[in-house]
Amino acid sequence: MQRSTLTRFLIEQQRNADALPAELRLLIEIVARACKTISHSVAKGALGEVLGSLDSENVQGEVQKKLDVIANELLLEANEWGGHLAAMASEEMETIHRIPNRYPKGEYLLLFDPIDGSSNIDVGLSVGTIFSVLKAPEAVSGRDVTEEDFLQSGRAQVAAGYAIYGPQTLLVLTVGTGVYEFTLDREVGSWIMTDSAMTMPQGKCEFAINMSNRRQWSPAITRYIDERIEGTAGPCGKDYNMRWTASMVADVHRILKRGGIFMYPADSRVANKAKLRLMYEANPMSFLIEQAGGAATDGLTPLMDLAPNGLHQRVGVVLGDKAEVETVTAYARSMATATA
Ligand code: P6P
């Protein structure tokens, strides 16, 4: 069977679904090519002098891994000259990166987490790159791009995806017409379509959460998890399994492929204290999950409905199986009513 490729898929999307203006197609191809280069560096590991940490911290206050910086530079260099972008933003950079004046500017904004799960790099576990694409506001054509131009809700995304650097190198992508998976054929250097129009299985009894954070959970999250640990003896009447990889891309990919729910709740003890970032982690993953038939909230509100208040804003994340996410929402609502 002749499998399709990323290039063919993008051309057909541009031709058939009118979902893909030429500049957006170019942007996606360039990001995919940069992910191939990142994959090559990740795969070298200790042999490529790319493991370990730097003495620097990023804007998140996290120690930067060498590969965080390498991947960030690769994505900036790959996307600066193409004429398709107005600016970029990254987990690894405090503020936006405007396109240098020596290059033409385009109408898109690219946001990315260059290496998600980087704490796993030095121990041989899967990591990935997450990206989100927005359109720059019309007004940008007459002035410099600002951070505020990026502060658009997740509903405004025109494309989103991730690459996973694991047993295979995978690219999972949506442009609003479903979710598509491509596997890197290293011998040829092509992205080969290996799953198309992905629909996440529902009803899978598997949750992903970092249990060591239990003290931070709201009563709703605590109730949800405790009931699932009780299994058949408890109110949900089913035994659940647990997975936690500490790489959002790996957990989300598993959920897209075989179902379940992923949770990184906000810390209920401190207002606005959460770990995952809205603009370049939660929003792109939410776009993919909703396109595949799942749901994605901050524990109560759909994540893509949130009006961002900052480039590096952090949010609670509950995403995956629609019924499971709705159960968490129902518990949160009932707890809110009870304490009102
Ligand atoms: P913890 C990786 O650092 C990350 O941002 C996500 O990829 C992952 O889901 C989460 O943090 C892991 O956090 O607290 O379990 O190490």
XYZ file of C-alpha atoms and ligand atoms in Angstrom:
356
model
C 0.000 0.000 0.000
C 1.483 3.358 -1.035
C 1.452 5.503 2.113
C 0.973 9.254 1.841
C 3.645 11.692 3.016
C 3.567 14.989 4.885
C 4.304 16.916 1.683
C 1.495 15.191 -0.225
C -0.925 15.590 2.726
C -0.209 19.322 2.967
C -0.608 19.865 -0.781
C -3.913 17.971 -0.745
C -5.095 19.968 2.269
C -4.191 23.145 0.426
C -5.946 21.975 -2.724
C -9.010 20.252 -1.291
C -9.928 21.603 2.079
C -8.827 25.178 1.573
C -7.563 24.712 5.112
C -4.076 25.553 4.220
C -2.839 28.800 2.655
C 0.537 28.393 0.936
C 2.430 30.313 3.626
C 0.985 28.090 6.367
C 1.948 25.001 4.370
C 5.503 26.340 4.101
C 5.583 27.066 7.845
C 4.518 23.524 8.743
C 7.045 21.982 6.350
C 9.844 24.096 7.847
C 8.867 23.214 11.430
C 8.712 19.523 10.446
C 12.181 19.783 8.893
C 13.549 21.440 12.053
C 12.064 18.593 14.120
C 14.002 16.117 11.962
C 17.216 17.969 12.852
C 16.276 18.063 16.541
C 15.528 14.339 16.418
C 19.022 13.735 15.044
C 20.583 15.651 17.964
C 18.415 13.898 20.557
C 19.305 10.487 19.105
C 23.047 11.225 19.363
C 22.751 11.679 23.142
C 26.077 11.440 24.928
C 27.833 10.761 21.613
C 26.857 14.205 20.418
C 27.811 16.116 23.564
C 24.184 17.250 23.841
C 23.244 15.818 27.221
C 23.364 17.525 30.581
C 22.439 20.961 31.831
C 23.792 24.447 31.325
C 24.540 26.869 34.137
C 21.648 28.995 32.896
C 17.987 29.115 33.893
C 15.135 29.922 31.516
C 12.355 32.416 32.078
C 10.453 29.669 33.888
C 13.193 29.461 36.521
C 14.031 25.969 35.277
C 17.627 24.797 34.709
C 18.167 24.699 30.941
C 19.292 21.465 29.343
C 21.781 21.774 26.482
C 19.156 20.364 24.131
C 16.592 22.985 25.225
C 18.897 25.680 23.847
C 20.020 23.690 20.779
C 16.418 22.949 19.783
C 15.348 26.543 20.421
C 18.151 27.879 18.195
C 17.314 25.327 15.471
C 13.667 26.425 15.375
C 14.561 30.133 15.322
C 17.153 29.728 12.539
C 14.890 27.479 10.451
C 11.955 29.900 10.568
C 13.555 33.361 10.395
C 14.190 33.674 6.658
C 11.093 32.082 5.086
C 8.882 35.154 4.931
C 5.932 33.322 6.522
C 6.259 34.581 10.093
C 5.778 37.910 11.854
C 7.391 36.671 15.090
C 8.048 33.665 17.318
C 7.703 32.868 21.030
C 9.277 30.039 23.007
C 9.255 28.536 26.479
C 13.002 29.177 26.463
C 12.826 32.922 25.705
C 11.577 35.637 28.049
C 9.961 37.664 25.298
C 9.057 37.336 21.629
C 11.589 36.948 18.822
C 10.811 39.331 15.970
C 11.874 38.510 12.401
C 15.128 40.415 11.658
C 14.696 43.348 9.250
C 16.912 41.624 6.647
C 14.142 39.073 6.079
C 10.556 39.504 4.737
C 7.761 39.172 7.285
C 4.645 37.026 6.996
C 1.260 36.821 8.667
C 1.781 34.004 11.166
C 2.937 33.770 14.772
C 4.746 30.578 15.814
C 4.925 29.475 19.458
C 6.821 26.435 20.683
C 8.210 24.436 23.546
C 11.384 23.286 21.802
C 12.027 20.306 24.075
C 9.106 19.269 26.278
C 9.995 16.833 29.044
C 13.644 17.791 28.930
C 14.262 16.317 32.405
C 13.927 12.939 30.631
C 16.695 13.608 28.102
C 19.597 12.404 30.268
C 17.828 9.165 31.208
C 16.867 7.972 27.727
C 13.110 8.609 27.892
C 10.911 10.167 25.193
C 10.860 13.946 24.823
C 9.250 16.145 22.193
C 8.623 19.513 20.569
C 5.216 21.189 20.829
C 4.128 24.007 18.480
C 1.143 26.278 17.944
C 0.374 28.658 15.065
C -1.705 31.829 15.248
C -2.374 34.542 12.683
C -0.879 37.934 13.440
C -3.524 40.679 13.841
C -4.085 42.758 10.684
C -2.704 45.850 12.448
C 0.722 44.206 12.683
C 1.460 45.054 9.032
C 2.020 48.684 9.958
C 4.036 48.282 13.145
C 6.324 46.002 15.199
C 4.801 42.838 16.610
C 4.222 42.934 20.377
C 3.651 40.274 23.022
C -0.002 41.323 23.158
C -0.402 40.193 19.527
C 0.278 36.642 20.748
C -2.344 36.755 23.513
C -5.114 35.105 21.513
C -7.351 32.296 22.773
C -6.656 28.721 21.726
C -9.717 28.871 19.443
C -7.696 31.216 17.174
C -5.049 28.561 16.421
C -4.770 27.722 12.712
C -2.418 24.764 13.259
C -0.869 22.820 16.141
C 1.211 19.734 16.612
C 4.047 17.942 18.288
C 7.023 15.794 17.459
C 8.000 12.891 19.727
C 11.632 11.766 19.854
C 11.160 8.222 21.154
C 11.278 4.639 19.795
C 10.113 6.271 16.563
C 10.257 9.936 15.632
C 6.642 10.974 15.126
C 4.928 14.169 14.009
C 1.265 14.650 14.984
C -0.493 17.582 13.362
C -3.838 19.331 12.924
C -4.827 22.273 10.709
C -8.428 22.049 11.895
C -9.453 19.164 9.618
C -8.648 16.244 11.948
C -5.449 14.860 13.503
C -2.767 13.157 11.397
C 0.303 11.165 12.459
C 3.528 10.869 10.454
C 6.500 8.616 11.179
C 9.998 9.699 10.149
C 11.543 7.312 7.620
C 15.157 7.938 8.536
C 16.512 6.133 5.447
C 14.721 8.491 3.080
C 14.258 11.476 5.427
C 10.510 11.643 4.706
C 7.566 11.970 7.077
C 5.292 9.009 6.164
C 1.609 9.148 7.151
C 0.969 6.300 9.616
C -2.377 7.275 11.146
C -4.994 9.469 9.577
C -7.967 11.224 10.928
C -7.096 9.972 14.432
C -10.080 9.557 16.758
C -9.121 8.928 20.356
C -10.731 5.778 21.872
C -13.261 6.574 24.604
C -13.955 4.584 27.778
C -10.350 3.565 28.488
C -9.749 3.235 32.252
C -6.325 4.853 32.482
C -5.336 8.110 34.175
C -2.077 10.051 34.024
C -1.232 12.271 36.984
C 1.800 12.930 39.195
C 0.507 11.369 42.441
C 3.237 13.044 44.505
C 1.351 16.338 44.077
C -1.742 15.070 45.952
C -1.405 17.783 48.635
C -1.967 20.399 45.888
C -5.202 18.910 44.557
C -8.665 20.416 44.886
C -11.377 18.266 46.536
C -12.777 17.570 43.043
C -9.492 16.149 41.732
C -8.942 14.217 44.962
C -12.434 12.695 44.745
C -11.974 11.791 41.073
C -8.626 10.040 41.646
C -9.625 8.328 44.924
C -12.727 6.844 43.250
C -10.596 5.438 40.442
C -8.099 3.960 42.873
C -11.010 2.300 44.712
C -11.824 0.586 41.388
C -14.706 -1.900 41.167
C -15.346 -1.576 44.916
C -15.937 2.155 44.524
C -18.596 4.361 42.897
C -17.087 4.246 39.417
C -17.284 0.423 39.460
C -14.202 -0.052 37.279
C -10.520 -0.760 37.943
C -8.196 1.882 36.487
C -4.536 1.804 35.502
C -2.084 4.714 35.927
C 0.710 6.020 33.730
C 2.990 9.065 34.212
C 5.940 9.714 31.870
C 6.811 13.325 32.899
C 6.737 14.162 29.181
C 3.411 15.737 28.230
C 3.955 14.835 24.566
C 4.363 11.131 25.426
C 1.326 11.074 27.745
C -0.868 12.967 25.276
C 0.232 10.743 22.382
C -0.630 7.613 24.378
C -4.073 9.093 25.119
C -4.666 9.992 21.451
C -3.740 6.433 20.448
C -5.431 4.387 23.188
C -7.562 6.740 25.301
C -7.512 7.787 28.962
C -7.154 11.092 30.778
C -4.158 13.370 31.502
C -4.205 15.690 34.488
C -1.799 18.327 35.741
C -4.133 20.283 38.053
C -3.356 23.762 39.315
C -2.197 23.979 42.930
C -5.491 24.578 44.771
C -3.652 26.047 47.781
C -2.288 29.085 45.896
C -4.242 31.229 43.398
C -2.949 30.990 39.796
C -0.210 28.467 40.690
C 0.130 25.792 38.016
C 2.917 24.107 36.066
C 1.929 23.744 32.415
C 1.983 26.725 30.048
C -1.186 27.776 28.244
C 0.173 29.230 24.996
C 2.631 26.545 23.855
C 1.672 23.422 25.807
C -1.997 23.409 26.853
C -3.522 25.196 23.836
C -1.840 23.147 21.075
C -2.535 19.880 22.923
C -6.152 20.959 23.486
C -6.583 21.675 19.760
C -5.333 18.168 18.905
C -7.408 16.452 21.609
C -10.652 18.234 20.632
C -9.993 17.518 16.934
C -9.670 13.817 17.882
C -13.005 13.817 19.768
C -11.755 14.449 23.312
C -12.123 17.353 25.746
C -9.602 19.699 27.393
C -10.236 21.996 30.381
C -8.374 23.720 33.193
C -10.460 21.551 35.521
C -13.608 23.572 34.847
C -13.372 25.740 31.685
C -12.370 24.578 28.185
C -8.724 25.607 27.854
C -9.148 27.009 24.353
C -11.823 29.398 25.650
C -9.423 31.073 28.093
C -8.337 34.634 27.314
C -4.552 34.593 27.859
C -3.059 37.195 30.206
C 0.600 36.512 29.525
C 2.965 34.753 27.123
C 4.116 32.297 29.812
C 0.814 31.987 31.661
C 0.454 28.659 33.500
C -2.806 26.726 33.797
C -4.225 23.535 35.226
C -4.788 20.871 32.565
C -7.351 18.049 32.435
C -7.627 16.518 28.957
C -8.510 13.352 27.061
C -11.563 11.096 27.324
C -14.626 13.319 27.045
C -16.718 11.510 29.677
C -13.831 11.432 32.178
C -13.073 15.150 31.684
C -16.785 15.930 32.116
C -16.806 13.943 35.378
C -13.979 16.108 36.728
C -15.877 19.230 35.620
C -19.082 17.987 37.314
C -17.205 17.340 40.570
C -15.627 20.806 40.421
C -19.035 22.421 39.833
C -20.691 20.485 42.671
C -17.846 21.390 45.037
C -18.133 25.058 44.030
C -21.901 24.980 44.713
C -21.390 23.259 48.044
C -18.915 25.905 49.246
C -20.838 28.879 47.788
P 6.504 16.713 36.854
C 7.859 18.529 31.502
O 8.734 19.306 32.306
C 6.465 19.048 31.735
O 6.391 20.392 31.376
C 5.458 18.199 30.963
O 5.988 17.718 29.787
C 5.133 17.074 31.935
O 3.816 16.566 31.783
C 5.287 17.745 33.308
O 6.127 18.889 33.124
C 5.957 16.813 34.298
O 5.956 17.487 35.531
O 6.153 17.687 37.976
O 5.772 15.410 36.945
O 7.990 16.534 36.648
